[in-house]
One Martini backbone bead per residue (centre of mass of N, CA, C, O) as a GRO file, in nm:
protein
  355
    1UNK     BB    1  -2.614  15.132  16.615
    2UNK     BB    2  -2.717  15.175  16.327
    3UNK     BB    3  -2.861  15.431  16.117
    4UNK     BB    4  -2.912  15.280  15.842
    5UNK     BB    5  -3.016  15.135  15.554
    6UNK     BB    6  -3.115  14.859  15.386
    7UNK     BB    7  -3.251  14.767  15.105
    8UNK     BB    8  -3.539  14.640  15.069
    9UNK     BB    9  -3.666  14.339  15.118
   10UNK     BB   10  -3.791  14.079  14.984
   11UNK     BB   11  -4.097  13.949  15.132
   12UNK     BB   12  -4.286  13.667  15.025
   13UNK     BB   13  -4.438  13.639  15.299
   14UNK     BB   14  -4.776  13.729  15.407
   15UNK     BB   15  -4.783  13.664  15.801
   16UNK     BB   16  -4.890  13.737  16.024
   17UNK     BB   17  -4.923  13.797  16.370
   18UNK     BB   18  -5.081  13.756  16.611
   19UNK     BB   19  -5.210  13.894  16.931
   20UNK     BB   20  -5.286  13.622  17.046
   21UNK     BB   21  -5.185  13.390  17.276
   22UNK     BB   22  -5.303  13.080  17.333
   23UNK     BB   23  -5.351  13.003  17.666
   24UNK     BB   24  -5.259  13.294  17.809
   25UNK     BB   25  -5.277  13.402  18.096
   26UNK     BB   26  -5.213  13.509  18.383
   27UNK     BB   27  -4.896  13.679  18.447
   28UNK     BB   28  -4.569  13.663  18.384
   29UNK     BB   29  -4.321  13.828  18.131
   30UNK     BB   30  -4.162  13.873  17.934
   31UNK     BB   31  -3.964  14.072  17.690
   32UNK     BB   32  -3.879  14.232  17.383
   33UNK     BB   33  -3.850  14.572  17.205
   34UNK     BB   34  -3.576  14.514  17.080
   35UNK     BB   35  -3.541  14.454  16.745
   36UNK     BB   36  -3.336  14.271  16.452
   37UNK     BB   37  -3.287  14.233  16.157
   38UNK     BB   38  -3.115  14.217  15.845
   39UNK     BB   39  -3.259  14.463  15.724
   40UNK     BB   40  -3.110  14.605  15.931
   41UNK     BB   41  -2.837  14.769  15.985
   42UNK     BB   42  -2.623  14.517  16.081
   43UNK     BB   43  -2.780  14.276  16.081
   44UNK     BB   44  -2.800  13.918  16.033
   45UNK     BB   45  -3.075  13.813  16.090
   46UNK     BB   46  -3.373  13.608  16.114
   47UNK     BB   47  -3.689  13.562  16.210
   48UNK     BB   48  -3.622  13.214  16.262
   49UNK     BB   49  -3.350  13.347  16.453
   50UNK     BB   50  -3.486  13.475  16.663
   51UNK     BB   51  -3.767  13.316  16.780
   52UNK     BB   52  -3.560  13.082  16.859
   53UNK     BB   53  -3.363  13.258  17.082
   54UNK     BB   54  -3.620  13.359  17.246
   55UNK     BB   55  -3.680  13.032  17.311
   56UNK     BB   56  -3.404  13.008  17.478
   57UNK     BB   57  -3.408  13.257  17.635
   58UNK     BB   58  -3.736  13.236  17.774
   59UNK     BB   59  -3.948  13.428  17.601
   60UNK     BB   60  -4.265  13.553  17.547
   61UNK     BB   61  -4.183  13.843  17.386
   62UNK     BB   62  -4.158  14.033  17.067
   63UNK     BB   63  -4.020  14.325  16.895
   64UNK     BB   64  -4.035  14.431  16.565
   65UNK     BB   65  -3.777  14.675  16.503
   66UNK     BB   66  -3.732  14.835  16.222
   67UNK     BB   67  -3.557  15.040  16.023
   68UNK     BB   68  -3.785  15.263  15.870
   69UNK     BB   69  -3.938  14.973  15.858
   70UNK     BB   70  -4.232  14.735  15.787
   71UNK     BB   71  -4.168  14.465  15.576
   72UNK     BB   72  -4.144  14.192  15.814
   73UNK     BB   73  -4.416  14.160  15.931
   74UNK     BB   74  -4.506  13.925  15.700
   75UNK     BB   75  -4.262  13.725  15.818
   76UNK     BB   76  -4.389  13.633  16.158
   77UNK     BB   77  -4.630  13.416  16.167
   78UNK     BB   78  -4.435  13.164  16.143
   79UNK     BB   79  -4.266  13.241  16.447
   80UNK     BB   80  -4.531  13.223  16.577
   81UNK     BB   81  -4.703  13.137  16.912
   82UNK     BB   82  -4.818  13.035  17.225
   83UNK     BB   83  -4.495  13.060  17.328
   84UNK     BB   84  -4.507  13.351  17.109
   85UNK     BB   85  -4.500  13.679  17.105
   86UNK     BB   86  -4.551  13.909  16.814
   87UNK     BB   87  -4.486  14.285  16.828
   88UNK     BB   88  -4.562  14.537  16.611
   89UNK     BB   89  -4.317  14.779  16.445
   90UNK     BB   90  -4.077  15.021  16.513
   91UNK     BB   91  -3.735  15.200  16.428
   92UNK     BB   92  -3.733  15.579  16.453
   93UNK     BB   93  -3.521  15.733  16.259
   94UNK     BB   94  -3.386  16.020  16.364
   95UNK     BB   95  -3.100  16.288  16.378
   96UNK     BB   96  -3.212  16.328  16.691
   97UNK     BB   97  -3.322  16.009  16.713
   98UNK     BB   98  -3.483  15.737  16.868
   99UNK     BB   99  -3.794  15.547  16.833
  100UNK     BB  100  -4.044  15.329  16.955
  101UNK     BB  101  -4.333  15.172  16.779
  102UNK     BB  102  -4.588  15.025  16.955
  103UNK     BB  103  -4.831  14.835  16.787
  104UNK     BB  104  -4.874  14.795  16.506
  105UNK     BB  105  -5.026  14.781  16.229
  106UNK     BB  106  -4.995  14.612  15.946
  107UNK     BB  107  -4.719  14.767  15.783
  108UNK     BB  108  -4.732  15.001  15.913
  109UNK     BB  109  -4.565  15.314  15.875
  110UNK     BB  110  -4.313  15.587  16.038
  111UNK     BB  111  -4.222  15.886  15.872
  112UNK     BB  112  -4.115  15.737  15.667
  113UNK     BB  113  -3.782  15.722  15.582
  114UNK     BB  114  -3.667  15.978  15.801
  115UNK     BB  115  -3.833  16.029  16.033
  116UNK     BB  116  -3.931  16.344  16.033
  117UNK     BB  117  -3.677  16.490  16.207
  118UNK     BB  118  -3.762  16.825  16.052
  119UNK     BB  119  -3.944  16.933  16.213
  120UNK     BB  120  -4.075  17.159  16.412
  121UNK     BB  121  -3.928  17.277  16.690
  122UNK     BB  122  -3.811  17.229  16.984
  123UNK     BB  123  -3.568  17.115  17.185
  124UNK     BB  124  -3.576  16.903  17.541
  125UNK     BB  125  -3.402  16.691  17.680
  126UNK     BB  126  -3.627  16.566  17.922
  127UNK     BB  127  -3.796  16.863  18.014
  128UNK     BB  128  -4.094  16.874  17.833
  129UNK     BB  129  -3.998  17.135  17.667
  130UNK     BB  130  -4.174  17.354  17.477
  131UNK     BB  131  -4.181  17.505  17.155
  132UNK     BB  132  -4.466  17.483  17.009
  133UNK     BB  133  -4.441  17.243  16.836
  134UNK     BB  134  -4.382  16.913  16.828
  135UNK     BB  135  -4.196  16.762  16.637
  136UNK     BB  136  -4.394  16.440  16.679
  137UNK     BB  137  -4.704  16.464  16.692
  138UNK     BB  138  -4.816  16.314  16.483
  139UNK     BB  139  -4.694  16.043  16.517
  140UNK     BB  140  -4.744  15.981  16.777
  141UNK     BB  141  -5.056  15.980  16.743
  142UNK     BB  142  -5.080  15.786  16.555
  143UNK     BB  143  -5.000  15.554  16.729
  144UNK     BB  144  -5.222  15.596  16.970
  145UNK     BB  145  -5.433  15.546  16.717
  146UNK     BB  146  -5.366  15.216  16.722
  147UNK     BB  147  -5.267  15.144  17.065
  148UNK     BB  148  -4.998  15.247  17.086
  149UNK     BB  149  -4.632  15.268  17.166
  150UNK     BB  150  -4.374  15.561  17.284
  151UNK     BB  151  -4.031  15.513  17.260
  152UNK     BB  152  -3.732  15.637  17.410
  153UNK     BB  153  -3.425  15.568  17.271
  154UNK     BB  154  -3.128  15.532  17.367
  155UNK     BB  155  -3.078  15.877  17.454
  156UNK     BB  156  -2.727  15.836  17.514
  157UNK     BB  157  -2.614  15.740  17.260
  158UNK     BB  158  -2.284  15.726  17.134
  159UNK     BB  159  -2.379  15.896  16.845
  160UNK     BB  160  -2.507  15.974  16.548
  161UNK     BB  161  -2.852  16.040  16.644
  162UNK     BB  162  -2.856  15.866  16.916
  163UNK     BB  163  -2.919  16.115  17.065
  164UNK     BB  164  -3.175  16.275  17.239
  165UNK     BB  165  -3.349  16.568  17.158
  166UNK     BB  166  -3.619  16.541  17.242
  167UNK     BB  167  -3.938  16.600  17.446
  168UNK     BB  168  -4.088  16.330  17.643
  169UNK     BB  169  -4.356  16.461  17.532
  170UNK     BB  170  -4.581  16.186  17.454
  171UNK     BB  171  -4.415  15.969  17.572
  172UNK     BB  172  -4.484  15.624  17.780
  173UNK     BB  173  -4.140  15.591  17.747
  174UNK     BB  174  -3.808  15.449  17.837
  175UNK     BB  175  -3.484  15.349  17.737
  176UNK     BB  176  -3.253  15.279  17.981
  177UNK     BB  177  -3.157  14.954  17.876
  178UNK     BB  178  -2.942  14.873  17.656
  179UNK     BB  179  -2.729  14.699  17.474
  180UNK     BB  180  -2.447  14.503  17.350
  181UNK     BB  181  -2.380  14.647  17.055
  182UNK     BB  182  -2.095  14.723  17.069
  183UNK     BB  183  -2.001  14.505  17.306
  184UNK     BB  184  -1.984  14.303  17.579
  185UNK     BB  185  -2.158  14.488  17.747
  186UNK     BB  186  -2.483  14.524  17.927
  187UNK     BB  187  -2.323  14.805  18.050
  188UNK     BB  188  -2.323  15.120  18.042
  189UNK     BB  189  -2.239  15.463  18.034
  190UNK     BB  190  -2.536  15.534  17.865
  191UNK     BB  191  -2.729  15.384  18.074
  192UNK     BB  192  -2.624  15.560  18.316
  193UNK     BB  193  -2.760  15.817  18.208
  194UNK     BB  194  -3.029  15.761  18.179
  195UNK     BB  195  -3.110  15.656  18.459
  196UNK     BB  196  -3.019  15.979  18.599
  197UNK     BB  197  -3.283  16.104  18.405
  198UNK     BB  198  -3.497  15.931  18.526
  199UNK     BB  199  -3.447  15.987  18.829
  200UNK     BB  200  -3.511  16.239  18.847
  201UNK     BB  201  -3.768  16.314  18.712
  202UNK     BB  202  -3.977  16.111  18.927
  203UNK     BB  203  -4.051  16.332  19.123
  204UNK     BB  204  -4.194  16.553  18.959
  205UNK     BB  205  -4.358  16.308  18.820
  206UNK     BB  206  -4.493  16.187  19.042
  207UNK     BB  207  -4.650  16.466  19.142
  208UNK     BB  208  -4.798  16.532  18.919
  209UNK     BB  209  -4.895  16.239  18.810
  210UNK     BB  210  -4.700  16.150  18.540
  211UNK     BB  211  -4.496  15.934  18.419
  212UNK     BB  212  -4.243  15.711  18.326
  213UNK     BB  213  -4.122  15.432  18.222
  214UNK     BB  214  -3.947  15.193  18.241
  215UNK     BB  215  -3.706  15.007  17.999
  216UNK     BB  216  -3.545  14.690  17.840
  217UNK     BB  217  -3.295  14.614  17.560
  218UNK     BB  218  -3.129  14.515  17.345
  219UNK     BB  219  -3.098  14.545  17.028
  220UNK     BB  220  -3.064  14.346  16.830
  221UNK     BB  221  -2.812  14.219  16.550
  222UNK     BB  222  -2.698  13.971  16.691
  223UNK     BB  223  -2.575  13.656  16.787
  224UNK     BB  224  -2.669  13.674  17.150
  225UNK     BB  225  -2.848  13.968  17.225
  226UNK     BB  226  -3.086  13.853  17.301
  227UNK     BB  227  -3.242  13.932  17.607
  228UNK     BB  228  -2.958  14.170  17.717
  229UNK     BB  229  -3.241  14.308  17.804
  230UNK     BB  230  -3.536  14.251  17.995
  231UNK     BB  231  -3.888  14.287  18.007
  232UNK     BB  232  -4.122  14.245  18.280
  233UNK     BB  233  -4.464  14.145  18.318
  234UNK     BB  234  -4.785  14.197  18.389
  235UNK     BB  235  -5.074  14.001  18.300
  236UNK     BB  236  -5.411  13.846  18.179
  237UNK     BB  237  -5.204  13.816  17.873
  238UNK     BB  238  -5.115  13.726  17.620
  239UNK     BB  239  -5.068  14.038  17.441
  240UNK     BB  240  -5.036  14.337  17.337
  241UNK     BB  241  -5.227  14.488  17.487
  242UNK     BB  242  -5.144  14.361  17.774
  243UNK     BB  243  -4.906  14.431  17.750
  244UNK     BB  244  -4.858  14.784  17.699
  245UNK     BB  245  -5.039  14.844  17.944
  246UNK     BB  246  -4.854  14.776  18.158
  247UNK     BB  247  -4.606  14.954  18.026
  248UNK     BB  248  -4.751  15.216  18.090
  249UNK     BB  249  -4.835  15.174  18.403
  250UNK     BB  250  -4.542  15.066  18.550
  251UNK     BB  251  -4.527  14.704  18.570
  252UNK     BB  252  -4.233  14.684  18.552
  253UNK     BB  253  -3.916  14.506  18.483
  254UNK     BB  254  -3.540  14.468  18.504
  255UNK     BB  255  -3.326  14.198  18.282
  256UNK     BB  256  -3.066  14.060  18.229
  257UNK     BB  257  -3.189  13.776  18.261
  258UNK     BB  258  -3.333  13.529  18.308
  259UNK     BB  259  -3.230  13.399  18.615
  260UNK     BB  260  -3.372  13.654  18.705
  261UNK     BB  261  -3.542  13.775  19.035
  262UNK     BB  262  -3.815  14.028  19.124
  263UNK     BB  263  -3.944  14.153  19.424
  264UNK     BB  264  -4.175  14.433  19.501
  265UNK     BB  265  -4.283  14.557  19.812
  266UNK     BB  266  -4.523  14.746  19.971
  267UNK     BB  267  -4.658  14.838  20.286
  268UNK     BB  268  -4.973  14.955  20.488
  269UNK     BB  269  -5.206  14.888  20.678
  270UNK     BB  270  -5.288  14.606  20.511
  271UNK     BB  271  -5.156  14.739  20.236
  272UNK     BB  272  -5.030  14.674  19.886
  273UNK     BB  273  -4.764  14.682  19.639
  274UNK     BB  274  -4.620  14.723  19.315
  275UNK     BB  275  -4.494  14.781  19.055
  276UNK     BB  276  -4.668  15.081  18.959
  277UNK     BB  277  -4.815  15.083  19.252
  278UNK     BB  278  -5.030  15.247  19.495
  279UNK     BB  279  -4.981  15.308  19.859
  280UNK     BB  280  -5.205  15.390  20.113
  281UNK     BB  281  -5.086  15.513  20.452
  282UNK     BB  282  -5.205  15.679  20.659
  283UNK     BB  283  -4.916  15.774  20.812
  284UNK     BB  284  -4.789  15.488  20.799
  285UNK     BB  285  -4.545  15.278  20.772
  286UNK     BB  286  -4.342  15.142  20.523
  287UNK     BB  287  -4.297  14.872  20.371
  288UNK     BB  288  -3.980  14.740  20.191
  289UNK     BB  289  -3.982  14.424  19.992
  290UNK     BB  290  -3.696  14.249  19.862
  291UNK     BB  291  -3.657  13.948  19.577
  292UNK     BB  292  -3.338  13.794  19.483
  293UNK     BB  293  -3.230  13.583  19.194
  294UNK     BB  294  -2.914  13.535  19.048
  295UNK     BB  295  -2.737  13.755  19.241
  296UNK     BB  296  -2.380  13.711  19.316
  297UNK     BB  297  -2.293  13.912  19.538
  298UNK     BB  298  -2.467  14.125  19.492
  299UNK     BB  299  -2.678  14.494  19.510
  300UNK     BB  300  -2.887  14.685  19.684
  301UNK     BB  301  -3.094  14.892  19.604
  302UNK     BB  302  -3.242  15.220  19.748
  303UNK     BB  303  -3.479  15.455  19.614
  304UNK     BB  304  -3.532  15.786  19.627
  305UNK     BB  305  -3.568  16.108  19.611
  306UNK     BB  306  -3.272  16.138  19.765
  307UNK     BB  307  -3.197  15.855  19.641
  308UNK     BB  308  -3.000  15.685  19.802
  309UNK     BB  309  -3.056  15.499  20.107
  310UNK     BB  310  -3.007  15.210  20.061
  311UNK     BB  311  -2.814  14.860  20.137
  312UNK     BB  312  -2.794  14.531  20.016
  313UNK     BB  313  -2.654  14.233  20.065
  314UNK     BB  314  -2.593  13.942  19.909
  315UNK     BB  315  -2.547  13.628  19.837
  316UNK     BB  316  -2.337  13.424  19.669
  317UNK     BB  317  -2.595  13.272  19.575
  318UNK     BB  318  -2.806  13.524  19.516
  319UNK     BB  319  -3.022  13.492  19.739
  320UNK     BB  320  -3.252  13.743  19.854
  321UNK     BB  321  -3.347  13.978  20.129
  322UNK     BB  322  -3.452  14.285  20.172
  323UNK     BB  323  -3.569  14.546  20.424
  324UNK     BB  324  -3.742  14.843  20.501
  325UNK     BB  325  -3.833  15.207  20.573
  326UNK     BB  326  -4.090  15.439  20.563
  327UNK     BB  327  -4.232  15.721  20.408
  328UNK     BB  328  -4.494  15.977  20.256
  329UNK     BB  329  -4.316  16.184  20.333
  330UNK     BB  330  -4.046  16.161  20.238
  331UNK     BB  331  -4.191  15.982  19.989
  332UNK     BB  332  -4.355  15.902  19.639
  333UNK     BB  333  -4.105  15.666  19.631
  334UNK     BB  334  -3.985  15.390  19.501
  335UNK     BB  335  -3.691  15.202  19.440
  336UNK     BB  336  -3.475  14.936  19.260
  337UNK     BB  337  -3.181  14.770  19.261
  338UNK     BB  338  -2.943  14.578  19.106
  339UNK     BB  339  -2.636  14.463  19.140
  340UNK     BB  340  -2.355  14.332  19.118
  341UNK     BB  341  -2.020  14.356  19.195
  342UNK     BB  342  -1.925  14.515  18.921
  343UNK     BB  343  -2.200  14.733  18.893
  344UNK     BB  344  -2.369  14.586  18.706
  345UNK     BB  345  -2.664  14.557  18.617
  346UNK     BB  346  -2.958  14.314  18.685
  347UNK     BB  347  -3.250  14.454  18.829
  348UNK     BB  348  -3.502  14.715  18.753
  349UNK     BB  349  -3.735  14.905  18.912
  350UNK     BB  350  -4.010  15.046  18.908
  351UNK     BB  351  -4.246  15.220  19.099
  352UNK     BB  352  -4.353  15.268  19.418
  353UNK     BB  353  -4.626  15.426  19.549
  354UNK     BB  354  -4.684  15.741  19.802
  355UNK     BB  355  -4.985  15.810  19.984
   0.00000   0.00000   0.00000
């Protein structure tokens, strides 16, 4: 993932792309959010050749995040449908890292040219902890009047720049699961580091009451990685505001690719829930019921509080179902992981919430 920008192109036609697919009502949505065009360094696509792989590899909405520039903007609205929301961005790189500003007014720049990232304030990657004003607290705020979101990206990319030093305060998601940009592998151990410090820190913030969701993002810039892995959310409608709200609220689950499907419920005393929602268990034990699809010959992982607690074997077929116990003594949250045989993550989920 280069962090350098092209000279920035000219775009000459300005089609914003609309905030709602028509005609798209409740439902499982797919999407990327972390796309890059021609337009950014190391990038190769067109908005109608990202577009057309969205479509091709099963997507319903992506969003177009350009390093420190949001040209693009105005050239993705032929390109959008009611088959496609595409939903605008920026990948704001700071020296210190990178973040993605998610759904922001058409045009909005956040940060100018070098993403602000020389801002007063110290940082401490990961523990919330700052010392006097937040290096990005401005920015953040910008975006958040906007409607928009704050997501701190693949925070522990191993080159310079990449390695994230800010504080997740201010941030409403992480992007635990970066896509395969140097690699064949779409699971690296630069995402194994991430997914470590963010489950590490679920405990303390779930009980604070305030967590961060995990999501997942391919950072596409060449032909093939588009959707590699992506964030599934629950919506009312294909719209902006209404992806974006899911994803706040911890509703996704995240997929290597189309072809998988994970469903996880927690249940106690006659009420259930899915990732991202709390059940309410009256000192009951709480049943965790966990189906998926799509991974051959897989392992289901349960983590709670005390981290891996339970295991269990998919069938070659790939589908298969499995059951587990706990209680809200034990732990404030379930959560679930799906890998293949060979180890690499296939399925992702936020927590499901106990109290």
């Amino acid at each position: 993932m280069p962090t350098a920008d092209r000279p920035e192109a000219q775009v000459p036609v300005q089609e914003y792309p609309p905030v709602r697919a028509a005609g798209r009502g409740r439902g499982w949505y797919r999407g990327d959010f972390h796309v890059h065009s021609a337009v950014s360094s190391g990038g190769e696509l067109t908005p109608g050749q990202l577009a057309a792989a969205a479509r091709a590899v099963g997507l319903d909405f992506l969003a177009v995040t350009e390093h420190n520039t949001t040209v693009t903007h105005g050239a993705w609205g032929p390109h959008a449908g009611d088959d496609l929301l595409v939903i605008l961005g920026q990948e704001v790189v700071t020296p210190s890292g990178h973040w993605l500003a998610l759904g922001l007014p058409p045009g909005q720049t956040v940060g100018g040219r070098d993403g602000d990232g020389r801002l007063g304030g110290s940082r401490s990657r990961g523990t919330g902890a700052v010392t006097g004003r937040h290096p990005l607290v401005r920015h953040l705020d910008e975006v958040h009047r906007a409607g928009g979101l704050c997501v701190a990206a693949h925070p522990h990319a191993p080159y310079p720049s990449g390695t994230f030093t800010y504080p997740y305060e201010g941030f409403d998601a992480v992007e635990v699961w970066n896509g395969a940009w140097d690699s064949e592998v779409p699971w690296q151990a630069d995402n194994e580091a991430a997914l470590a410090e963010w489950g590490r820190a679920l405990a303390r913030d779930v009980r604070r009451g305030r967590w961060r969701p995990a999501i997942g993002d391919s950072d596409a810039h060449l032909e093939g990685q588009l959707g590699t892995p992506h964030t599934v959310v629950p919506a009312d409608e294909l719209s902006t505001g209404a992806i974006l709200a899911a994803v706040r609220a911890g509703r996704g689950w995240l997929a290597a690719s189309r072809a998988v499907e994970l469903a996880v419920t927690v249940s106690a005393g006659g009420r259930g829930a899915g990732v991202g929602e709390r059940v309410v268990t009256d000192g009951r034990p709480a049943v965790v019921r966990v189906g998926v699809q799509g991974v051959p010959s897989g392992v289901v992982g349960i983590h709670t509080e005390a981290g891996l607690v339970h295991r269990a074997a998919l069938p070659a077929a790939g589908s298969g179902s499995v059951e587990w116990r706990t209680s809200a003594a034990d732990s404030a949250f379930v959560r679930v992981e799906v890998r293949g045989p060979d180890g690499r993550m296939a399925a992702l989920g936020n927590p499901v919430l106990l109290s």
